[in-house]
Amino acid sequence: MKVAKFYKDAASFTCISNPSLSFPVSRLNDDYCDCPDGSDEPGTSACAHLSPLSPHTPADGAGAAGSNTTLALPGFYCKNKGHIPTYVPFTSVNDGICDYEVCCDGSEEWEGVGGVKCEDRCQSIGKEWRKQDEARQKSLGNAGKKRKELVAEAGRLRKQVEDRIQSLGTEMEGSEIKVKQLEQEVAEVERKEKGKVVRGNVPKKAGKLGVLVGLAKQRTEELRETLERVRGERDSSTSRLQELEGILSTFKEEYNPNFNDEGVKRAVRAWEDYAARDKGPEPEAAHDRDLDAITGSDKDNGLDWEEYEGDDESESETDKVYAFESYLPPSLRGWVDQKLRDLRVTLVDSGILADTTAGSSSGGESKAVTDAKNRLTAAEKEVEKHRKSLNEHQDDLAKDFGPDDVFRALKDQCVSTDAGEYTYEVCFLSKTTQKPKKGGGHTNMGNFVRLERIVVDDELPPNGKGLGSGERIAMKHENGQHCWNGPNRSTMVVLACSESNEVWKIVEEEKCVYRMEVGTPAVCEVLGASAAGVEGKKAGGVRDEL
Amino acid sequence: MVKHENFKTCAQSGFCKRNRAYGDTALSSSNWAAPYSLDPASVKFEKGILTGTVSKTIANTGEAVRLPLTVAFYESGTARVTIDEERRQKGEIELRHNSKAKKQRYNEAEKWAIVGGTTVSTGAATSKAAEKGTTKIVYGPASKFEAVIRHTPFGVEFKRDGETQVKLNDRGLLNMEHWRPKVDKPAPEKKEGEEEKKEGEEAVVVESDKEIAEDDGTWWDESFGGNTDSKPRGPEAVALDIEFPGYEHVYGAAEHAGPLSLKETRGGDGKYSEPYRLYNSDVFEYEMDSPMTLYGAIPFMQAQKKDSTVGVFWLNAAETWIDITKTTTSANPLSFGIGSSVTTQTHWISEAGLLDVFVFLGPKPQDVIGAYTELTGYTQLPQQFAIAYHQCRWNYVTDEDVRDVDRKFDKHRIPYDVIWLDIEYTEGKKYFTWDPMTFPDPLGMNKQLDEHERKLVAIIDPHIKNKGNYPIVEELKSKDLAVHNKDDNIYEGWCWPGSSYWIDCFSPKGREWWKGLFRYDKFRGTMKNVFIWNDMNEPSVFNGPETTMPKDNLHHDHWEHRDVHNINGMTLVNATFDALLARDKVEDKHHVRPFVLTRSFYSGSQRLGAMWTGDNQAAWPHLEASIPMLLSMGVSGFPFAGADVGGFFGNPSKELLTRWYQAGAFYPFFRGHAHIDTRRREPYLAGEPYTQIITQALRLRYALLPAWYTAFHEASVSGAPIIRPNYYVHPGDEKGFGIDDQFYLGSYGLLAKPVTKEGQEGQDIYLADKEKYYDYFDFWTYEGPGTVNVAAPLDTIPFLMQGGHIIPRRDRPRRSSGLMRYDPFTLVVVLGNSGDAEGTLYLDDGESFDFQEGGYIHRRFSYASSTSTLMSEDLAAAAGKKTKEYLKQMEKVRVEKVIIVGAPAAWKGKGEVEVSEEQSGKISAARKVSLDWHDKEDGKAAWAVVRDPGVQIGSGWKIAFA
């Protein structure tokens, strides 16, 4: 006992923190507070009021003003032979209540006030504690192993992401090269097209039918686009209506008629009328399937425009006439070709001939250019896709998955528990949900925002399934479903070490603000110690201090 | 914001409008002759009771309405004037609409309100010296009181020592609306069958013909907020003017959110334009500084002038309005204010019932309050836990939640005694059930609380859910114990559970049934440490007129709701109180005192438990208003009163919450409470430094519990307020008559003025007398009279000790008050200018009725400067059956410390005092214990400590300082 030396003198006692004050030993534990630090009363409650939590007057202790009035001792020392020694708050000493939870030997009630007798229960309590502690330690050991597994799994997952990033990088490089090539191709094709001497306003040399097909295709496209847009608008209106009806029916259920608010009453009556009215035909699934079909691509609907337009261009009469180069010997052909092109370019440049390839009229682009451009666009999209994917993966890599990246292994895994009339579910790094047992809609209690560290200070239950005290990792969830007459639901999920993922406790701390206590091996042995570990150390540490 | 449109103004309440108009006519007319006269031939005086007949002359017909008069003189010096109406009394009236309502004016208010003090005076006698046209009765202590009854117009003047103190009907506003048949106006000729419709229309027609002397537009029915009152008995209001000549201040007429000293009500700068209203109502988000009605009604008023207090008690349970006006009268018109005095005139108007008024002639505040509470009963001596700290919230949502809050208080070393459950613990708002999902184990929860002697208070409201498969409602219906509607069928209304019925506690059968519901085997999940909260007992009816019941509803014995409305809340609490007494088996001898909290109340409710000021708001003005409101309750005979600490609606800032706890530590009923939509705010959640400061305030309350309990004991035997306004303590100090933001705790000279304004760091405290006052926390010395400024940073409560008192404390912080039972005492001897001091201590087991059989300690401590001796003397009455047992139980409880503040300089260098004890009738040999003396420094008083005198708290002893 570190402080024991202060109590050794047989004749007088000196206050621990106030060495200028000493008293005859008869004043030790005489149930009167002499020392300003309470050190003369280690065994009574006489100095319990020496605390910043109590109101004070100059006459509290014998000490003069300005002397050290912080309690020198952490509490009444319970030997708890057969169990772990502890300190009991002085406020609990001789108050007539056996505080077996902390003082299993009952020694804090030595005075027997009001006839109370606290027998020594350390044998049984200690035995039970050791049993549980053993189970706890075992469980902790298992939990530690599981965490290692999780970390390994997280490592694998991380490696996957890293690998993917690398391959994505390669793929992207490839795509970028392709884009460059295609850009060149487009330029080339355009140049080629510029060189074509004769071009009609209708790019695809076709007959009247061809024109009609072109127009029909265009119109169909327009109709489909419009239909899709209207349908989208309808869907969003429908869902808005549903949301609104939901709000109103909740409103009707939950409004407080006590307030006698005429406005509210009118609104409720109007809603009841509205709800009672025939709402017209329910949207039929069949209709929607029809719409799906209609808005599908024409090809899917058995209509392939390309069969009616397209690649016969090269075969068109005019082109055949002008393709006289092919009749020339290759060497000459090259020369003529070049000359003709140069001529055409000159004519175009000098404004004598209209440039049909420059895209000044969209309808005037040749199929070849369009195709080349489409290929380019596709390739660019590919690059974009890769870039996005790469960014996502890189973000993922940079994201906080907790120490050792461990939550990577748990992401989207869900655990749940029953409490009252609901089942509560938490999905790691995703969201929390409340599901009525009787059926009905699920309620989103918040979407995962980030990992946080918070300080908790709870008693650890004997089975170790609790937060204990110290800093803990927590998952913050915000912006869940809005609460009637309240905020958007939110949940703080506080994590502590446990052998398996399990929800221990769910509390609605205040309206629509929830707190879950969840056990998971993921947080074992991080932040210095596990919950159980901290508690164990504290209990064990007592011996050293004394 | 309060919804004014939901509550009537005087002009919207027919009888109030009529009587205000009647008064205005009377006062504006120079030749007004009140039509009431007492027939001298009818006057008889026998055994302290005068009887006679007052007749009211009907102007148009000359008909005389006979009104039987009784004036009773009680042994206590209280006089009572009662006027009934013969025709109704005899039942010789016809009711409209085939109503089954009782025909009499309601004459049972006394059955509920009055429990004593009605022993008729044997000394009261008629005086031969009466002037012509009057009858004079001499009565009261030493026959110093006189009642001079003027025959025409009828009126009474009450005098003390020959000086008029109270005048009834001096201004001629007496008005008893006699019964009359409904006469249809001749103009629109309609047949009988059409009458109904026409009445409905009439009600909304604004009176247009101002020439008519009597406005009969509201005689026969009245509509408000979509509800029509059928008024089967027609107009039946009673009204009277009561004048307090020379009295500038009147107090009482609780419950209102306004200053202690009542304001004038007929308009003008800073005055109200509406009368004070008493019609118990669930006023949502009530407003500050308003004469609007609230949840409870105590029609008792005191008037105060220098060195004199008088009062009246208007015993009437119907809707009541009180107009107050003040006039300045000059003794000599040329003296310009010198010798002028202010007279307060009041005008009392009730919708129905008898005219029944009690007059108290003082002369001290306590004489008046004592006489009033002798009639209506004293505060129940509560269990000790009930005056400790209560932690409430709408709602602790599960039994585990309750256990968790319980553990957290211990963990943070914050004392508390009681945790509360609001309506959500029930299964679907069915009282006497527990929600099986959220409270699967109520007994386990209660047992955990009991481990540290803590209690649970569960809410039980009077509305019973109208839903099948609920045995309680089945019984209520089959036994026909609910309130009826005007057609005498069960009345259905809307409250928390939705469609509901209301238990009629006016019915003896209803009360008997209610009593049975609380038995442990009936209300399963409850045990001995469970107590009850009765809310919504105005009654609150969500879809009713003014959020309450229709006035033409019928109660037991066919009294209309109109007759009994203001008493309704009390009857429920009365039944619950009896139920808590009855739930223990007869063979279980350890009966504990019931605890019931009520929102609605009437004169007499103080006998049954505590009240709180209802649904306040987390805003500074509400904190500020709580003090005058509670002071008002204190001087109205119902001192066990509190306001929700932290404010019910809304979220308080941490500063506000902290200041509210500092103020709440001085509420007789000390409970933190919060609305379901607010954030949690248990003291340990506030964070530092707030949690620490709040804990200090709570521990201060606990340390002073011996003083609080003694003050409650005093209230339980004398009706004295527990926190006392300046006028009560210093009735000779006119300057203090309007002060209502500071108060004294019990008889201990402890003067507190909690900070109630944001950001305030200092407090001006008014000291009424030439005496020393010491700061409770640092012994800084102030000297009265005058105003002193006390520093009040957030961690400090402005709190002074007046010289001349001895304050008992228990300084050891514990988890709950029950665990302090055997802790030693500290006595703080505060020496003032005289050098003497005294104080008392009352102590018992804090829970049982053993005190009624002598199981208590009652000591008087006194310090005499002449002998430099501190003594403890017995104040207990003769020993009873339980005396010995209790003293034995407490024999080890000692005084561990005596602190003398303002210790004489002569003690300098003195190291010892002599202690002698009385043991089995003998005085022991003196032993020496050490004395530690400290000189004064800066502005702080010298003080000394007697170290562990070790004397028993329950026995006689002496400590000699010289």
PDB file of N, CA and C in Angstrom, chain A residues 407-469:
ATOM      1  N   PHE A 407     -12.810  -2.582 -40.968  1.00  0.00           N
ATOM      2  CA  PHE A 407     -14.232  -2.561 -41.324  1.00  0.00           C
ATOM      3  C   PHE A 407     -14.473  -2.867 -42.803  1.00  0.00           C
ATOM      4  N   ARG A 408     -13.384  -2.858 -43.574  1.00  0.00           N
ATOM      5  CA  ARG A 408     -13.505  -3.254 -44.974  1.00  0.00           C
ATOM      6  C   ARG A 408     -14.108  -4.660 -45.061  1.00  0.00           C
ATOM      7  N   ALA A 409     -13.720  -5.457 -44.072  1.00  0.00           N
ATOM      8  CA  ALA A 409     -14.186  -6.845 -44.095  1.00  0.00           C
ATOM      9  C   ALA A 409     -15.646  -6.959 -43.657  1.00  0.00           C
ATOM     10  N   LEU A 410     -16.144  -5.912 -43.002  1.00  0.00           N
ATOM     11  CA  LEU A 410     -17.502  -6.009 -42.460  1.00  0.00           C
ATOM     12  C   LEU A 410     -18.519  -5.219 -43.261  1.00  0.00           C
ATOM     13  N   LYS A 411     -18.033  -4.416 -44.186  1.00  0.00           N
ATOM     14  CA  LYS A 411     -18.931  -3.496 -44.877  1.00  0.00           C
ATOM     15  C   LYS A 411     -20.146  -4.231 -45.420  1.00  0.00           C
ATOM     16  N   ASP A 412     -21.308  -3.633 -45.144  1.00  0.00           N
ATOM     17  CA  ASP A 412     -22.601  -4.135 -45.611  1.00  0.00           C
ATOM     18  C   ASP A 412     -23.053  -5.417 -44.923  1.00  0.00           C
ATOM     19  N   GLN A 413     -22.257  -5.920 -43.993  1.00  0.00           N
ATOM     20  CA  GLN A 413     -22.764  -7.045 -43.204  1.00  0.00           C
ATOM     21  C   GLN A 413     -23.751  -6.507 -42.182  1.00  0.00           C
ATOM     22  N   CYS A 414     -24.818  -7.250 -41.947  1.00  0.00           N
ATOM     23  CA  CYS A 414     -25.870  -6.745 -41.065  1.00  0.00           C
ATOM     24  C   CYS A 414     -26.065  -7.633 -39.847  1.00  0.00           C
ATOM     25  N   VAL A 415     -26.353  -6.989 -38.719  1.00  0.00           N
ATOM     26  CA  VAL A 415     -26.775  -7.725 -37.526  1.00  0.00           C
ATOM     27  C   VAL A 415     -28.013  -7.030 -36.976  1.00  0.00           C
ATOM     28  N   SER A 416     -28.826  -7.814 -36.286  1.00  0.00           N
ATOM     29  CA  SER A 416     -30.053  -7.198 -35.788  1.00  0.00           C
ATOM     30  C   SER A 416     -30.426  -7.759 -34.433  1.00  0.00           C
ATOM     31  N   THR A 417     -31.344  -7.063 -33.780  1.00  0.00           N
ATOM     32  CA  THR A 417     -31.849  -7.533 -32.496  1.00  0.00           C
ATOM     33  C   THR A 417     -33.302  -7.105 -32.355  1.00  0.00           C
ATOM     34  N   ASP A 418     -34.017  -7.853 -31.531  1.00  0.00           N
ATOM     35  CA  ASP A 418     -35.404  -7.489 -31.255  1.00  0.00           C
ATOM     36  C   ASP A 418     -35.458  -6.624 -30.013  1.00  0.00           C
ATOM     37  N   ALA A 419     -36.224  -5.571 -30.084  1.00  0.00           N
ATOM     38  CA  ALA A 419     -36.446  -4.752 -28.891  1.00  0.00           C
ATOM     39  C   ALA A 419     -37.857  -4.197 -28.992  1.00  0.00           C
ATOM     40  N   GLY A 420     -38.676  -4.514 -28.008  1.00  0.00           N
ATOM     41  CA  GLY A 420     -40.048  -4.042 -28.048  1.00  0.00           C
ATOM     42  C   GLY A 420     -40.742  -4.572 -29.284  1.00  0.00           C
ATOM     43  N   GLU A 421     -41.438  -3.702 -29.953  1.00  0.00           N
ATOM     44  CA  GLU A 421     -42.201  -4.174 -31.104  1.00  0.00           C
ATOM     45  C   GLU A 421     -41.427  -4.111 -32.415  1.00  0.00           C
ATOM     46  N   TYR A 422     -40.141  -3.854 -32.314  1.00  0.00           N
ATOM     47  CA  TYR A 422     -39.350  -3.729 -33.537  1.00  0.00           C
ATOM     48  C   TYR A 422     -38.146  -4.651 -33.555  1.00  0.00           C
ATOM     49  N   THR A 423     -37.669  -4.878 -34.766  1.00  0.00           N
ATOM     50  CA  THR A 423     -36.354  -5.465 -34.938  1.00  0.00           C
ATOM     51  C   THR A 423     -35.452  -4.332 -35.418  1.00  0.00           C
ATOM     52  N   TYR A 424     -34.305  -4.210 -34.791  1.00  0.00           N
ATOM     53  CA  TYR A 424     -33.381  -3.140 -35.188  1.00  0.00           C
ATOM     54  C   TYR A 424     -32.193  -3.769 -35.886  1.00  0.00           C
ATOM     55  N   GLU A 425     -31.826  -3.197 -37.010  1.00  0.00           N
ATOM     56  CA  GLU A 425     -30.749  -3.775 -37.794  1.00  0.00           C
ATOM     57  C   GLU A 425     -29.686  -2.716 -38.041  1.00  0.00           C
ATOM     58  N   VAL A 426     -28.449  -3.140 -37.923  1.00  0.00           N
ATOM     59  CA  VAL A 426     -27.377  -2.240 -38.332  1.00  0.00           C
ATOM     60  C   VAL A 426     -26.551  -2.963 -39.387  1.00  0.00           C
ATOM     61  N   CYS A 427     -26.321  -2.305 -40.503  1.00  0.00           N
ATOM     62  CA  CYS A 427     -25.456  -2.843 -41.529  1.00  0.00           C
ATOM     63  C   CYS A 427     -24.191  -2.007 -41.519  1.00  0.00           C
ATOM     64  N   PHE A 428     -23.074  -2.684 -41.306  1.00  0.00           N
ATOM     65  CA  PHE A 428     -21.821  -1.960 -41.107  1.00  0.00           C
ATOM     66  C   PHE A 428     -21.510  -1.021 -42.269  1.00  0.00           C
ATOM     67  N   LEU A 429     -21.214   0.201 -41.883  1.00  0.00           N
ATOM     68  CA  LEU A 429     -20.834   1.227 -42.842  1.00  0.00           C
ATOM     69  C   LEU A 429     -21.901   1.462 -43.910  1.00  0.00           C
ATOM     70  N   SER A 430     -23.148   1.164 -43.550  1.00  0.00           N
ATOM     71  CA  SER A 430     -24.219   1.365 -44.515  1.00  0.00           C
ATOM     72  C   SER A 430     -25.370   2.133 -43.880  1.00  0.00           C
ATOM     73  N   LYS A 431     -26.197   1.443 -43.074  1.00  0.00           N
ATOM     74  CA  LYS A 431     -27.316   2.160 -42.479  1.00  0.00           C
ATOM     75  C   LYS A 431     -27.901   1.386 -41.307  1.00  0.00           C
ATOM     76  N   THR A 432     -28.804   2.041 -40.587  1.00  0.00           N
ATOM     77  CA  THR A 432     -29.530   1.375 -39.519  1.00  0.00           C
ATOM     78  C   THR A 432     -31.015   1.414 -39.867  1.00  0.00           C
ATOM     79  N   THR A 433     -31.710   0.353 -39.492  1.00  0.00           N
ATOM     80  CA  THR A 433     -33.113   0.212 -39.892  1.00  0.00           C
ATOM     81  C   THR A 433     -33.953  -0.305 -38.736  1.00  0.00           C
ATOM     82  N   GLN A 434     -35.171   0.204 -38.675  1.00  0.00           N
ATOM     83  CA  GLN A 434     -36.143  -0.264 -37.695  1.00  0.00           C
ATOM     84  C   GLN A 434     -37.242  -1.004 -38.453  1.00  0.00           C
ATOM     85  N   LYS A 435     -37.488  -2.255 -38.090  1.00  0.00           N
ATOM     86  CA  LYS A 435     -38.496  -3.046 -38.808  1.00  0.00           C
ATOM     87  C   LYS A 435     -39.565  -3.498 -37.827  1.00  0.00           C
ATOM     88  N   PRO A 436     -40.802  -3.099 -38.062  1.00  0.00           N
ATOM     89  CA  PRO A 436     -41.860  -3.522 -37.148  1.00  0.00           C
ATOM     90  C   PRO A 436     -42.038  -5.037 -37.214  1.00  0.00           C
ATOM     91  N   LYS A 437     -42.184  -5.658 -36.045  1.00  0.00           N
ATOM     92  CA  LYS A 437     -42.362  -7.108 -36.038  1.00  0.00           C
ATOM     93  C   LYS A 437     -43.710  -7.496 -36.626  1.00  0.00           C
ATOM     94  N   LYS A 438     -44.664  -6.590 -36.425  1.00  0.00           N
ATOM     95  CA  LYS A 438     -46.010  -6.903 -36.919  1.00  0.00           C
ATOM     96  C   LYS A 438     -46.099  -6.723 -38.427  1.00  0.00           C
ATOM     97  N   GLY A 439     -45.014  -6.368 -39.052  1.00  0.00           N
ATOM     98  CA  GLY A 439     -45.053  -6.116 -40.483  1.00  0.00           C
ATOM     99  C   GLY A 439     -45.252  -4.644 -40.746  1.00  0.00           C
ATOM    100  N   GLY A 440     -45.131  -4.254 -41.997  1.00  0.00           N
ATOM    101  CA  GLY A 440     -45.246  -2.840 -42.328  1.00  0.00           C
ATOM    102  C   GLY A 440     -43.907  -2.315 -42.765  1.00  0.00           C
ATOM    103  N   GLY A 441     -43.898  -1.042 -43.137  1.00  0.00           N
ATOM    104  CA  GLY A 441     -42.711  -0.471 -43.758  1.00  0.00           C
ATOM    105  C   GLY A 441     -41.514  -0.408 -42.827  1.00  0.00           C
ATOM    106  N   HIS A 442     -40.339  -0.546 -43.393  1.00  0.00           N
ATOM    107  CA  HIS A 442     -39.119  -0.371 -42.623  1.00  0.00           C
ATOM    108  C   HIS A 442     -38.816   1.113 -42.507  1.00  0.00           C
ATOM    109  N   THR A 443     -38.186   1.456 -41.427  1.00  0.00           N
ATOM    110  CA  THR A 443     -37.835   2.852 -41.236  1.00  0.00           C
ATOM    111  C   THR A 443     -36.324   2.994 -41.221  1.00  0.00           C
ATOM    112  N   ASN A 444     -35.834   3.838 -42.093  1.00  0.00           N
ATOM    113  CA  ASN A 444     -34.401   4.114 -42.118  1.00  0.00           C
ATOM    114  C   ASN A 444     -34.043   5.011 -40.946  1.00  0.00           C
ATOM    115  N   MET A 445     -33.147   4.518 -40.094  1.00  0.00           N
ATOM    116  CA  MET A 445     -32.776   5.277 -38.902  1.00  0.00           C
ATOM    117  C   MET A 445     -31.478   6.042 -39.102  1.00  0.00           C
ATOM    118  N   GLY A 446     -31.040   6.124 -40.320  1.00  0.00           N
ATOM    119  CA  GLY A 446     -29.848   6.903 -40.598  1.00  0.00           C
ATOM    120  C   GLY A 446     -28.906   6.170 -41.522  1.00  0.00           C
ATOM    121  N   ASN A 447     -28.247   6.928 -42.382  1.00  0.00           N
ATOM    122  CA  ASN A 447     -27.251   6.367 -43.288  1.00  0.00           C
ATOM    123  C   ASN A 447     -25.867   6.655 -42.732  1.00  0.00           C
ATOM    124  N   PHE A 448     -24.994   5.694 -42.940  1.00  0.00           N
ATOM    125  CA  PHE A 448     -23.650   5.828 -42.395  1.00  0.00           C
ATOM    126  C   PHE A 448     -22.961   7.078 -42.932  1.00  0.00           C
ATOM    127  N   VAL A 449     -22.377   7.825 -42.032  1.00  0.00           N
ATOM    128  CA  VAL A 449     -21.661   9.028 -42.433  1.00  0.00           C
ATOM    129  C   VAL A 449     -20.159   8.841 -42.242  1.00  0.00           C
ATOM    130  N   ARG A 450     -19.781   8.458 -41.047  1.00  0.00           N
ATOM    131  CA  ARG A 450     -18.351   8.271 -40.801  1.00  0.00           C
ATOM    132  C   ARG A 450     -18.124   7.524 -39.495  1.00  0.00           C
ATOM    133  N   LEU A 451     -16.886   7.101 -39.343  1.00  0.00           N
ATOM    134  CA  LEU A 451     -16.466   6.511 -38.077  1.00  0.00           C
ATOM    135  C   LEU A 451     -16.027   7.639 -37.162  1.00  0.00           C
ATOM    136  N   GLU A 452     -16.389   7.515 -35.891  1.00  0.00           N
ATOM    137  CA  GLU A 452     -15.970   8.539 -34.934  1.00  0.00           C
ATOM    138  C   GLU A 452     -15.406   7.846 -33.714  1.00  0.00           C
ATOM    139  N   ARG A 453     -14.781   8.643 -32.884  1.00  0.00           N
ATOM    140  CA  ARG A 453     -14.344   8.085 -31.607  1.00  0.00           C
ATOM    141  C   ARG A 453     -15.052   8.841 -30.515  1.00  0.00           C
ATOM    142  N   ILE A 454     -15.684   8.133 -29.627  1.00  0.00           N
ATOM    143  CA  ILE A 454     -16.364   8.814 -28.537  1.00  0.00           C
ATOM    144  C   ILE A 454     -15.971   8.176 -27.211  1.00  0.00           C
ATOM    145  N   VAL A 455     -16.113   8.971 -26.170  1.00  0.00           N
ATOM    146  CA  VAL A 455     -15.756   8.483 -24.842  1.00  0.00           C
ATOM    147  C   VAL A 455     -17.018   7.969 -24.157  1.00  0.00           C
ATOM    148  N   VAL A 456     -16.943   6.757 -23.676  1.00  0.00           N
ATOM    149  CA  VAL A 456     -18.086   6.201 -22.944  1.00  0.00           C
ATOM    150  C   VAL A 456     -17.636   5.886 -21.522  1.00  0.00           C
ATOM    151  N   ASP A 457     -18.618   5.754 -20.658  1.00  0.00           N
ATOM    152  CA  ASP A 457     -18.298   5.488 -19.265  1.00  0.00           C
ATOM    153  C   ASP A 457     -19.431   4.649 -18.678  1.00  0.00           C
ATOM    154  N   ASP A 458     -19.421   3.388 -18.981  1.00  0.00           N
ATOM    155  CA  ASP A 458     -20.486   2.505 -18.511  1.00  0.00           C
ATOM    156  C   ASP A 458     -19.910   1.398 -17.644  1.00  0.00           C
ATOM    157  N   GLU A 459     -20.745   0.879 -16.778  1.00  0.00           N
ATOM    158  CA  GLU A 459     -20.361  -0.313 -16.041  1.00  0.00           C
ATOM    159  C   GLU A 459     -20.368  -1.467 -17.030  1.00  0.00           C
ATOM    160  N   LEU A 460     -19.370  -2.315 -16.920  1.00  0.00           N
ATOM    161  CA  LEU A 460     -19.350  -3.463 -17.798  1.00  0.00           C
ATOM    162  C   LEU A 460     -20.135  -4.591 -17.128  1.00  0.00           C
ATOM    163  N   PRO A 461     -21.165  -5.116 -17.800  1.00  0.00           N
ATOM    164  CA  PRO A 461     -21.910  -6.215 -17.172  1.00  0.00           C
ATOM    165  C   PRO A 461     -21.016  -7.450 -17.052  1.00  0.00           C
ATOM    166  N   PRO A 462     -21.383  -8.349 -16.159  1.00  0.00           N
ATOM    167  CA  PRO A 462     -20.520  -9.507 -15.884  1.00  0.00           C
ATOM    168  C   PRO A 462     -20.214 -10.329 -17.136  1.00  0.00           C
ATOM    169  N   ASN A 463     -21.140 -10.402 -18.060  1.00  0.00           N
ATOM    170  CA  ASN A 463     -20.867 -11.188 -19.262  1.00  0.00           C
ATOM    171  C   ASN A 463     -20.006 -10.439 -20.274  1.00  0.00           C
ATOM    172  N   GLY A 464     -19.611  -9.236 -19.912  1.00  0.00           N
ATOM    173  CA  GLY A 464     -18.695  -8.486 -20.768  1.00  0.00           C
ATOM    174  C   GLY A 464     -19.365  -7.855 -21.975  1.00  0.00           C
ATOM    175  N   LYS A 465     -20.685  -8.049 -22.077  1.00  0.00           N
ATOM    176  CA  LYS A 465     -21.361  -7.504 -23.254  1.00  0.00           C
ATOM    177  C   LYS A 465     -21.827  -6.078 -22.995  1.00  0.00           C
ATOM    178  N   GLY A 466     -20.901  -5.183 -23.075  1.00  0.00           N
ATOM    179  CA  GLY A 466     -21.229  -3.786 -22.819  1.00  0.00           C
ATOM    180  C   GLY A 466     -20.059  -2.924 -23.228  1.00  0.00           C
ATOM    181  N   LEU A 467     -20.252  -1.623 -23.158  1.00  0.00           N
ATOM    182  CA  LEU A 467     -19.240  -0.708 -23.687  1.00  0.00           C
ATOM    183  C   LEU A 467     -18.070  -0.514 -22.748  1.00  0.00           C
ATOM    184  N   GLY A 468     -18.303  -0.666 -21.443  1.00  0.00           N
ATOM    185  CA  GLY A 468     -17.234  -0.363 -20.501  1.00  0.00           C
ATOM    186  C   GLY A 468     -16.929   1.114 -20.540  1.00  0.00           C
ATOM    187  N   SER A 469     -15.706   1.476 -20.149  1.00  0.00           N
ATOM    188  CA  SER A 469     -15.415   2.900 -20.217  1.00  0.00           C
ATOM    189  C   SER A 469     -14.120   3.155 -20.961  1.00  0.00           C
TER     190      SER A 469
END
